[in-house]
Amino acid sequence: MLRVKTVKLMLILLIGTVLPQLAVAQQQVTLKDALTFALQNNTKVRNSKLDIEGGRYKVEEVRAQALPQLTGNVGLTYNPIIGQLVANFGGQTQAIKLGQNWNSTAGVQLSQQLFNQQVFTGLQAARSSEEYYSLTSKLTEEQIIELVANNYYQVLVNRQQLNVIDTNIKNVKVVEKIVGNQYKNGLARKIDVDRISVNLTNLNTQREQVINAITQLENQLKFSMGMPVSTPISLPATELTEVTTLPVFTDSIDLANRTEVKLLDNQDKLLSLQRKAYVAEYYPSLALTGNYTYSSQSDGFDFLKSNAAAIGYGASAIGLTLKVPIFNGFLTRSKIRQADVDIRKAKENRKESVNSLNLAYENAKIQLRNNINTIKSQRKNADLAQEIYKSTQNNYNNGLASLTDLLDTENALTSAQNSYTQALLNYKIAEIQLIKSNGNIKSLVQ
């Protein structure tokens, strides 16, 4: 009896552990869920956040050059042979030993930049670099949103195509049963049964291909989200709905709101600061220096007057160091001219980038107009193909239409339904491009 209770308890615990996992597995992933997950887990997004953190440390590194530099030193020297100074004292030549066998020293040195234009310009560039990493991170997020959204809708389209194939397989099986009964009763030919069988085989083959495509697209979606590909996901079909109206278009877009343009502005600033840093090489630099050293000497082992017979003494100095560049073989001039070339190239790249952004916006408007017209026509075409198929199927059952007519209308229906679904996908992709062109790609996450 006790053993039975133990088994029951284990089953309860096991069910309590498994059921939450099944519940999670059955949860559907909406587009917003997918995008939110990607912004938190995609490797590129996470690395871009780390770049921002690294940028802050870079600012601290450059700032350190403007702060006081303090170093300490300790030394111990043994002189087996002591050098001598030969001098003439009162007409007599004498030799005097210079030092003792054991010398020890300890000291500190201080250096503070008072004026160094290169260091000050470096601080400005470091702050701009921190802004650059922040903008790069934002651009990476926008690119990941675009990628995940496109992958998401592709999965939906293929799932919709799978539904179309399943419906057609169901219809063909009905015809197969009818033709099979007619063949048994001598009202249909063997070739009619074979044609139905071939058509059904082709549909099943297409179904397997679509299922494999869905699996691959789902894996690609999960990879772009930063989700393990082994994680089961389910997408709600309502995400891909019929479109009836176009969004509001403007004659032009505000490029100042685009992250790409902000990044170009930051790059221009960095190039300008780079040139300024090269020019700063012509400037003199002024630094405050100071040091203090304590020394101890003895004819026996000694470390900082540890020997009673040792002689110890201190020394200090404070000074200013002024460095004035005079001539470096036109090295600085060459650097400045290279910086000027980089600035001119950046201006040309800006023109092309701005033109590319405007082109993407205009193309998105054209594609949306074309796609909504295609959606309307393909919707009507699919409805008409459905009516024709039902009518042909009814005529076939009544002996008023041939099997060829029925199969042709079934193929036409499949093609029309797939064309309509593809038109929805094309519209969604163009819509994403339009939202991106307006600088509002993150609105998909809200």
Short mmCIF file of C-alpha atoms in Angstrom, two decimals:
data_model
loop_
_atom_site.label_atom_id
_atom_site.label_comp_id
_atom_site.label_asym_id
_atom_site.label_seq_id
_atom_site.Cartn_x
_atom_site.Cartn_y
_atom_site.Cartn_z
CA MET A 1 0.00 0.00 0.00
CA LEU A 2 2.85 2.34 0.89
CA ARG A 3 4.51 1.57 -2.43
CA VAL A 4 1.33 2.49 -4.33
CA LYS A 5 1.11 5.83 -2.50
CA THR A 6 4.76 6.51 -3.32
CA VAL A 7 4.16 5.85 -7.01
CA LYS A 8 1.11 8.14 -6.98
CA LEU A 9 3.13 10.90 -5.30
CA MET A 10 5.87 10.57 -7.93
CA LEU A 11 3.25 10.81 -10.70
CA ILE A 12 1.77 13.95 -9.15
CA LEU A 13 5.21 15.55 -8.90
CA LEU A 14 6.05 14.53 -12.47
CA ILE A 15 2.78 15.94 -13.81
CA GLY A 16 3.31 19.14 -11.84
CA THR A 17 6.73 19.48 -13.47
CA VAL A 18 5.70 18.64 -17.03
CA LEU A 19 2.44 20.57 -17.29
CA PRO A 20 4.02 24.05 -16.98
CA GLN A 21 6.50 23.10 -19.70
CA LEU A 22 3.67 21.96 -21.96
CA ALA A 23 1.81 25.17 -21.27
CA VAL A 24 4.86 27.19 -22.28
CA ALA A 25 5.33 25.07 -25.38
CA GLN A 26 1.73 25.72 -26.42
CA GLN A 27 1.93 29.48 -26.06
CA GLN A 28 1.71 31.35 -29.33
CA VAL A 29 4.37 33.88 -30.29
CA THR A 30 2.98 37.11 -31.69
CA LEU A 31 5.06 39.49 -33.77
CA LYS A 32 5.48 41.78 -30.77
CA ASP A 33 6.60 38.82 -28.64
CA ALA A 34 9.16 37.82 -31.25
CA LEU A 35 10.55 41.34 -31.57
CA THR A 36 10.71 41.88 -27.81
CA PHE A 37 12.53 38.57 -27.36
CA ALA A 38 14.98 39.45 -30.15
CA LEU A 39 15.85 42.83 -28.63
CA GLN A 40 16.74 41.07 -25.40
CA ASN A 41 18.49 37.95 -26.69
CA ASN A 42 19.88 38.50 -30.19
CA THR A 43 23.66 38.21 -30.09
CA LYS A 44 24.27 41.26 -32.27
CA VAL A 45 22.04 43.40 -30.07
CA ARG A 46 23.72 42.16 -26.90
CA ASN A 47 27.18 42.81 -28.37
CA SER A 48 26.13 46.33 -29.34
CA LYS A 49 25.16 46.93 -25.70
CA LEU A 50 28.59 45.70 -24.67
CA ASP A 51 30.14 48.14 -27.15
CA ILE A 52 28.35 50.98 -25.32
CA GLU A 53 29.82 49.77 -22.04
CA GLY A 54 33.25 49.50 -23.64
CA GLY A 55 32.85 53.04 -24.99
CA ARG A 56 32.36 54.37 -21.46
CA TYR A 57 35.58 52.71 -20.37
CA LYS A 58 37.32 54.22 -23.39
CA VAL A 59 36.28 57.69 -22.19
CA GLU A 60 37.72 56.88 -18.77
CA GLU A 61 40.95 55.71 -20.42
CA VAL A 62 41.39 58.99 -22.31
CA ARG A 63 40.33 61.07 -19.30
CA ALA A 64 43.08 59.38 -17.28
CA GLN A 65 45.68 61.12 -19.47
CA ALA A 66 44.47 64.49 -18.17
CA LEU A 67 44.61 63.42 -14.52
CA PRO A 68 47.75 63.46 -12.31
CA GLN A 69 50.15 60.60 -12.98
CA LEU A 70 51.82 59.33 -9.83
CA THR A 71 54.46 56.57 -9.83
CA GLY A 72 56.62 55.09 -7.13
CA ASN A 73 59.98 53.35 -7.36
CA VAL A 74 62.23 51.38 -5.04
CA GLY A 75 65.74 50.24 -5.83
CA LEU A 76 68.57 48.26 -4.17
CA THR A 77 72.08 48.20 -5.66
CA TYR A 78 75.26 46.39 -4.62
CA ASN A 79 78.55 47.79 -5.96
CA PRO A 80 81.34 45.18 -5.69
CA ILE A 81 83.80 47.71 -7.04
CA ILE A 82 83.26 51.33 -6.18
CA GLY A 83 84.30 53.95 -8.66
CA GLN A 84 86.74 56.66 -7.62
CA LEU A 85 87.21 60.34 -8.33
CA VAL A 86 90.79 61.44 -8.93
CA ALA A 87 91.42 65.10 -8.01
CA ASN A 88 94.24 67.44 -7.04
CA PHE A 89 93.98 68.85 -3.54
CA GLY A 90 96.76 71.28 -2.42
CA GLY A 91 99.18 70.03 -5.02
CA GLN A 92 98.57 66.42 -4.15
CA THR A 93 96.67 64.00 -6.30
CA GLN A 94 94.11 62.05 -4.32
CA ALA A 95 91.50 59.41 -5.15
CA ILE A 96 88.09 59.59 -3.49
CA LYS A 97 85.56 56.76 -3.53
CA LEU A 98 82.22 57.68 -5.02
CA GLY A 99 79.61 56.05 -2.82
CA GLN A 100 79.33 52.87 -0.79
CA ASN A 101 78.94 49.18 -1.55
CA TRP A 102 75.22 49.17 -0.79
CA ASN A 103 72.85 51.79 -2.14
CA SER A 104 69.05 51.83 -1.71
CA THR A 105 66.49 54.32 -2.92
CA ALA A 106 62.74 54.94 -2.70
CA GLY A 107 60.82 57.75 -4.29
CA VAL A 108 57.69 59.08 -5.94
CA GLN A 109 57.22 61.03 -9.17
CA LEU A 110 54.30 63.27 -10.09
CA SER A 111 53.32 64.54 -13.54
CA GLN A 112 50.31 66.71 -14.39
CA GLN A 113 49.38 67.94 -17.86
CA LEU A 114 48.73 71.67 -17.71
CA PHE A 115 48.22 72.17 -21.42
CA ASN A 116 48.14 69.42 -24.03
CA GLN A 117 45.76 70.02 -26.92
CA GLN A 118 46.04 66.42 -28.12
CA VAL A 119 44.78 65.11 -24.77
CA PHE A 120 41.91 67.60 -24.64
CA THR A 121 40.87 66.77 -28.21
CA GLY A 122 41.11 63.09 -27.36
CA LEU A 123 38.58 63.60 -24.57
CA GLN A 124 36.11 65.16 -27.02
CA ALA A 125 36.64 62.29 -29.46
CA ALA A 126 36.11 59.71 -26.69
CA ARG A 127 32.76 61.26 -25.75
CA SER A 128 31.73 61.26 -29.43
CA SER A 129 32.82 57.63 -29.67
CA GLU A 130 30.50 56.79 -26.78
CA GLU A 131 27.66 58.45 -28.70
CA TYR A 132 28.72 56.52 -31.81
CA TYR A 133 28.40 53.18 -30.02
CA SER A 134 24.98 54.20 -28.69
CA LEU A 135 23.76 55.06 -32.20
CA THR A 136 25.27 51.87 -33.62
CA SER A 137 23.41 49.87 -30.98
CA LYS A 138 20.16 51.60 -31.91
CA LEU A 139 20.75 50.91 -35.62
CA THR A 140 21.47 47.25 -34.84
CA GLU A 141 18.17 46.99 -32.97
CA GLU A 142 16.31 48.47 -35.94
CA GLN A 143 17.99 46.05 -38.34
CA ILE A 144 17.12 43.09 -36.11
CA ILE A 145 13.49 44.26 -35.88
CA GLU A 146 13.32 44.40 -39.68
CA LEU A 147 14.93 40.97 -40.05
CA VAL A 148 12.73 39.26 -37.44
CA ALA A 149 9.54 40.84 -38.82
CA ASN A 150 10.34 39.67 -42.37
CA ASN A 151 11.16 36.15 -41.16
CA TYR A 152 7.98 36.12 -39.08
CA TYR A 153 5.70 36.94 -42.01
CA GLN A 154 7.46 34.41 -44.23
CA VAL A 155 6.62 31.68 -41.73
CA LEU A 156 2.99 32.81 -41.70
CA VAL A 157 2.77 32.76 -45.49
CA ASN A 158 4.16 29.25 -45.72
CA ARG A 159 1.77 28.09 -43.02
CA GLN A 160 -1.07 29.60 -45.02
CA GLN A 161 0.16 27.78 -48.13
CA LEU A 162 0.16 24.57 -46.10
CA ASN A 163 -3.49 25.17 -45.20
CA VAL A 164 -4.29 25.66 -48.89
CA ILE A 165 -2.60 22.36 -49.79
CA ASP A 166 -4.37 20.53 -46.96
CA THR A 167 -7.73 21.83 -48.20
CA ASN A 168 -6.92 20.76 -51.76
CA ILE A 169 -5.82 17.31 -50.59
CA LYS A 170 -9.13 16.98 -48.80
CA ASN A 171 -11.02 17.98 -51.96
CA VAL A 172 -9.00 15.61 -54.16
CA LYS A 173 -9.62 12.72 -51.77
CA VAL A 174 -13.34 13.33 -52.14
CA VAL A 175 -12.96 13.20 -55.94
CA GLU A 176 -10.74 10.11 -55.59
CA LYS A 177 -13.49 8.32 -53.69
CA ILE A 178 -16.10 9.30 -56.27
CA VAL A 179 -13.92 8.23 -59.22
CA GLY A 180 -13.03 4.99 -57.41
CA ASN A 181 -16.70 4.11 -57.00
CA GLN A 182 -17.39 5.05 -60.61
CA TYR A 183 -14.52 2.81 -61.77
CA LYS A 184 -15.89 -0.10 -59.75
CA ASN A 185 -19.27 0.43 -61.38
CA GLY A 186 -17.74 0.73 -64.85
CA LEU A 187 -18.57 4.42 -65.16
CA ALA A 188 -14.93 5.66 -65.12
CA ARG A 189 -11.71 4.60 -66.76
CA LYS A 190 -8.56 3.29 -65.10
CA ILE A 191 -6.67 6.30 -66.44
CA ASP A 192 -9.02 8.59 -64.49
CA VAL A 193 -8.17 6.78 -61.26
CA ASP A 194 -4.45 7.02 -62.08
CA ARG A 195 -4.69 10.73 -62.83
CA ILE A 196 -6.33 11.35 -59.46
CA SER A 197 -3.66 9.24 -57.76
CA VAL A 198 -0.86 11.19 -59.49
CA ASN A 199 -2.46 14.50 -58.54
CA LEU A 200 -2.83 13.39 -54.93
CA THR A 201 0.78 12.21 -54.83
CA ASN A 202 1.97 15.55 -56.18
CA LEU A 203 -0.04 17.40 -53.54
CA ASN A 204 1.41 15.24 -50.77
CA THR A 205 4.90 15.87 -52.12
CA GLN A 206 4.24 19.61 -52.15
CA ARG A 207 2.94 19.33 -48.63
CA GLU A 208 6.16 17.71 -47.42
CA GLN A 209 8.19 20.39 -49.17
CA VAL A 210 6.17 23.17 -47.55
CA ILE A 211 6.46 21.52 -44.12
CA ASN A 212 10.24 21.35 -44.53
CA ALA A 213 10.28 24.97 -45.67
CA ILE A 214 8.23 25.99 -42.62
CA THR A 215 10.67 24.18 -40.33
CA GLN A 216 13.63 25.90 -41.95
CA LEU A 217 11.95 29.32 -41.80
CA GLU A 218 10.97 28.82 -38.17
CA ASN A 219 14.56 27.87 -37.35
CA GLN A 220 15.74 30.98 -39.16
CA LEU A 221 13.21 33.06 -37.23
CA LYS A 222 14.32 31.59 -33.90
CA PHE A 223 17.98 32.14 -34.81
CA SER A 224 17.35 35.80 -35.66
CA MET A 225 15.48 36.14 -32.35
CA GLY A 226 18.40 34.64 -30.42
CA MET A 227 16.22 31.70 -29.39
CA PRO A 228 17.49 28.09 -29.34
CA VAL A 229 16.32 26.41 -32.55
CA SER A 230 15.09 23.42 -30.54
CA THR A 231 12.45 25.59 -28.83
CA PRO A 232 8.94 24.84 -30.20
CA ILE A 233 6.99 27.93 -31.26
CA SER A 234 3.53 28.57 -32.66
CA LEU A 235 2.45 31.64 -34.64
CA PRO A 236 -1.16 32.90 -34.67
CA ALA A 237 -2.61 32.97 -38.18
CA THR A 238 -4.40 36.25 -37.43
CA GLU A 239 -1.10 38.10 -37.82
CA LEU A 240 -1.48 37.86 -41.61
CA THR A 241 -4.82 39.48 -42.35
CA GLU A 242 -6.43 41.06 -45.38
CA VAL A 243 -5.41 44.63 -46.23
CA THR A 244 -7.98 47.07 -47.58
CA THR A 245 -6.50 50.56 -47.20
CA LEU A 246 -3.13 52.19 -47.71
CA PRO A 247 -1.29 54.09 -44.98
CA VAL A 248 -0.93 57.86 -45.23
CA PHE A 249 1.96 58.88 -47.48
CA THR A 250 3.99 62.08 -47.30
CA ASP A 251 5.85 63.75 -50.15
CA SER A 252 9.14 63.45 -48.29
CA ILE A 253 10.55 62.02 -45.07
CA ASP A 254 12.30 63.69 -42.16
CA LEU A 255 15.77 62.22 -42.50
CA ALA A 256 16.91 63.90 -39.30
CA ASN A 257 14.87 61.26 -37.47
CA ARG A 258 16.73 58.37 -39.11
CA THR A 259 19.38 56.64 -37.05
CA GLU A 260 21.53 56.25 -40.17
CA VAL A 261 21.70 60.03 -40.60
CA LYS A 262 22.46 60.59 -36.91
CA LEU A 263 25.27 58.07 -37.27
CA LEU A 264 26.61 59.96 -40.29
CA ASP A 265 26.56 63.19 -38.27
CA ASN A 266 28.51 61.51 -35.50
CA GLN A 267 31.05 60.11 -37.95
CA ASP A 268 31.55 63.60 -39.42
CA LYS A 269 32.18 64.91 -35.92
CA LEU A 270 34.72 62.14 -35.22
CA LEU A 271 36.58 62.86 -38.48
CA SER A 272 36.67 66.56 -37.64
CA LEU A 273 38.07 65.79 -34.18
CA GLN A 274 40.64 63.45 -35.72
CA ARG A 275 41.86 66.30 -37.92
CA LYS A 276 41.88 68.61 -34.91
CA ALA A 277 44.02 66.09 -33.01
CA TYR A 278 46.54 66.06 -35.86
CA VAL A 279 46.65 69.86 -35.90
CA ALA A 280 47.25 69.77 -32.14
CA GLU A 281 50.59 68.10 -32.81
CA TYR A 282 51.84 71.55 -33.82
CA TYR A 283 50.98 72.95 -30.39
CA PRO A 284 53.42 73.03 -27.48
CA SER A 285 52.59 71.08 -24.33
CA LEU A 286 53.19 72.10 -20.74
CA ALA A 287 53.37 69.72 -17.79
CA LEU A 288 54.06 70.09 -14.09
CA THR A 289 56.56 67.59 -12.70
CA GLY A 290 57.70 66.79 -9.20
CA ASN A 291 59.62 64.06 -7.44
CA TYR A 292 60.95 63.06 -4.06
CA THR A 293 63.65 60.44 -3.50
CA TYR A 294 65.11 59.04 -0.29
CA SER A 295 68.53 57.35 -0.60
CA SER A 296 70.63 55.34 1.82
CA GLN A 297 74.29 54.20 1.46
CA SER A 298 76.46 51.90 3.59
CA ASP A 299 79.54 49.72 3.30
CA GLY A 300 77.43 46.81 4.61
CA PHE A 301 74.06 45.42 3.58
CA ASP A 302 71.56 48.21 3.80
CA PHE A 303 68.00 48.90 2.70
CA LEU A 304 66.74 52.40 3.38
CA LYS A 305 69.07 52.92 6.40
CA SER A 306 68.44 49.51 7.93
CA ASN A 307 72.14 49.46 8.81
CA ALA A 308 73.07 51.63 11.79
CA ALA A 309 76.16 52.85 9.98
CA ALA A 310 74.26 53.82 6.85
CA ILE A 311 73.86 57.39 5.73
CA GLY A 312 70.41 58.41 4.51
CA TYR A 313 69.26 61.55 2.84
CA GLY A 314 66.33 62.87 0.84
CA ALA A 315 66.06 64.93 -2.34
CA SER A 316 63.13 66.57 -4.13
CA ALA A 317 62.48 68.69 -7.19
CA ILE A 318 59.54 70.57 -8.73
CA GLY A 319 59.57 71.86 -12.28
CA LEU A 320 57.75 72.66 -15.49
CA THR A 321 58.34 70.81 -18.73
CA LEU A 322 57.58 72.64 -21.95
CA LYS A 323 57.79 70.72 -25.20
CA VAL A 324 57.73 72.68 -28.46
CA PRO A 325 57.46 70.79 -31.78
CA ILE A 326 59.92 72.17 -34.31
CA PHE A 327 60.19 69.81 -37.29
CA ASN A 328 59.12 66.19 -37.81
CA GLY A 329 59.69 65.80 -41.53
CA PHE A 330 56.19 67.02 -42.53
CA LEU A 331 54.66 64.00 -40.75
CA THR A 332 51.89 66.08 -39.15
CA ARG A 333 51.11 67.84 -42.41
CA SER A 334 50.64 64.48 -44.15
CA LYS A 335 48.27 63.30 -41.40
CA ILE A 336 46.18 66.47 -41.71
CA ARG A 337 45.91 66.10 -45.47
CA GLN A 338 44.83 62.47 -45.10
CA ALA A 339 42.17 63.62 -42.63
CA ASP A 340 40.96 66.20 -45.17
CA VAL A 341 40.57 63.43 -47.75
CA ASP A 342 38.58 61.31 -45.27
CA ILE A 343 36.27 64.27 -44.58
CA ARG A 344 35.62 64.82 -48.28
CA LYS A 345 34.92 61.11 -48.76
CA ALA A 346 32.46 61.23 -45.86
CA LYS A 347 30.59 64.07 -47.57
CA GLU A 348 30.28 62.01 -50.76
CA ASN A 349 29.10 58.98 -48.78
CA ARG A 350 26.52 61.16 -47.05
CA LYS A 351 25.06 62.24 -50.40
CA GLU A 352 24.75 58.63 -51.50
CA SER A 353 23.27 57.51 -48.17
CA VAL A 354 20.65 60.26 -48.15
CA ASN A 355 19.72 59.46 -51.73
CA SER A 356 19.49 55.76 -50.84
CA LEU A 357 17.14 56.50 -47.91
CA ASN A 358 14.89 58.61 -50.13
CA LEU A 359 14.96 55.87 -52.77
CA ALA A 360 13.89 53.24 -50.22
CA TYR A 361 10.96 55.43 -49.15
CA GLU A 362 9.75 56.07 -52.70
CA ASN A 363 10.09 52.41 -53.62
CA ALA A 364 8.16 51.39 -50.50
CA LYS A 365 5.27 53.69 -51.50
CA ILE A 366 5.25 52.27 -55.04
CA GLN A 367 5.35 48.69 -53.78
CA LEU A 368 2.53 49.31 -51.32
CA ARG A 369 0.31 50.82 -54.03
CA ASN A 370 1.06 47.93 -56.38
CA ASN A 371 0.64 45.30 -53.69
CA ILE A 372 -2.71 46.54 -52.43
CA ASN A 373 -4.01 46.47 -56.02
CA THR A 374 -2.59 42.97 -56.37
CA ILE A 375 -4.22 41.91 -53.08
CA LYS A 376 -7.64 43.14 -54.21
CA SER A 377 -7.39 41.48 -57.62
CA GLN A 378 -5.99 38.23 -56.24
CA ARG A 379 -8.71 38.16 -53.56
CA LYS A 380 -11.36 38.45 -56.25
CA ASN A 381 -9.50 35.93 -58.37
CA ALA A 382 -9.33 33.44 -55.48
CA ASP A 383 -13.04 33.86 -54.71
CA LEU A 384 -13.87 33.40 -58.38
CA ALA A 385 -11.65 30.33 -58.63
CA GLN A 386 -13.42 28.90 -55.58
CA GLU A 387 -16.82 29.40 -57.20
CA ILE A 388 -15.62 27.90 -60.48
CA TYR A 389 -14.20 24.89 -58.65
CA LYS A 390 -17.44 24.28 -56.73
CA SER A 391 -19.47 24.64 -59.94
CA THR A 392 -17.14 22.34 -61.88
CA GLN A 393 -17.18 19.80 -59.07
CA ASN A 394 -21.00 19.85 -59.07
CA ASN A 395 -21.08 19.48 -62.86
CA TYR A 396 -18.59 16.61 -62.66
CA ASN A 397 -20.75 14.81 -60.10
CA ASN A 398 -23.70 15.23 -62.47
CA GLY A 399 -21.70 14.10 -65.49
CA LEU A 400 -21.64 17.56 -67.08
CA ALA A 401 -17.89 18.19 -66.78
CA SER A 402 -14.83 16.06 -67.45
CA LEU A 403 -12.20 15.05 -64.93
CA THR A 404 -9.70 17.21 -66.81
CA ASP A 405 -11.90 20.24 -66.23
CA LEU A 406 -12.14 19.43 -62.52
CA LEU A 407 -8.38 18.99 -62.09
CA ASP A 408 -7.67 22.15 -64.05
CA THR A 409 -10.00 24.20 -61.88
CA GLU A 410 -8.48 22.65 -58.74
CA ASN A 411 -4.99 23.69 -59.90
CA ALA A 412 -6.26 27.16 -60.77
CA LEU A 413 -7.78 27.49 -57.29
CA THR A 414 -4.51 26.48 -55.62
CA SER A 415 -2.56 28.96 -57.73
CA ALA A 416 -5.00 31.80 -57.00
CA GLN A 417 -4.97 31.16 -53.25
CA ASN A 418 -1.15 31.02 -53.13
CA SER A 419 -0.92 34.21 -55.22
CA TYR A 420 -3.19 36.00 -52.77
CA THR A 421 -1.13 34.86 -49.80
CA GLN A 422 2.11 35.89 -51.53
CA ALA A 423 0.59 39.31 -52.24
CA LEU A 424 -0.12 39.74 -48.53
CA LEU A 425 3.51 38.88 -47.73
CA ASN A 426 4.81 41.36 -50.30
CA TYR A 427 2.59 44.05 -48.81
CA LYS A 428 3.78 43.35 -45.27
CA ILE A 429 7.44 43.50 -46.31
CA ALA A 430 6.85 46.78 -48.16
CA GLU A 431 4.97 48.10 -45.12
CA ILE A 432 7.97 47.32 -42.91
CA GLN A 433 10.20 49.24 -45.34
CA LEU A 434 7.84 52.23 -45.21
CA ILE A 435 7.78 52.23 -41.40
CA LYS A 436 11.57 51.98 -41.40
CA SER A 437 11.85 54.86 -43.88
CA ASN A 438 9.82 57.05 -41.52
CA GLY A 439 12.20 56.20 -38.68
CA ASN A 440 9.44 54.42 -36.75
CA ILE A 441 10.57 50.79 -37.05
CA LYS A 442 10.49 50.40 -33.25
CA SER A 443 6.74 51.08 -33.31
CA LEU A 444 6.36 47.40 -34.27
CA VAL A 445 7.47 46.49 -30.76
CA GLN A 446 5.02 48.82 -29.01
#
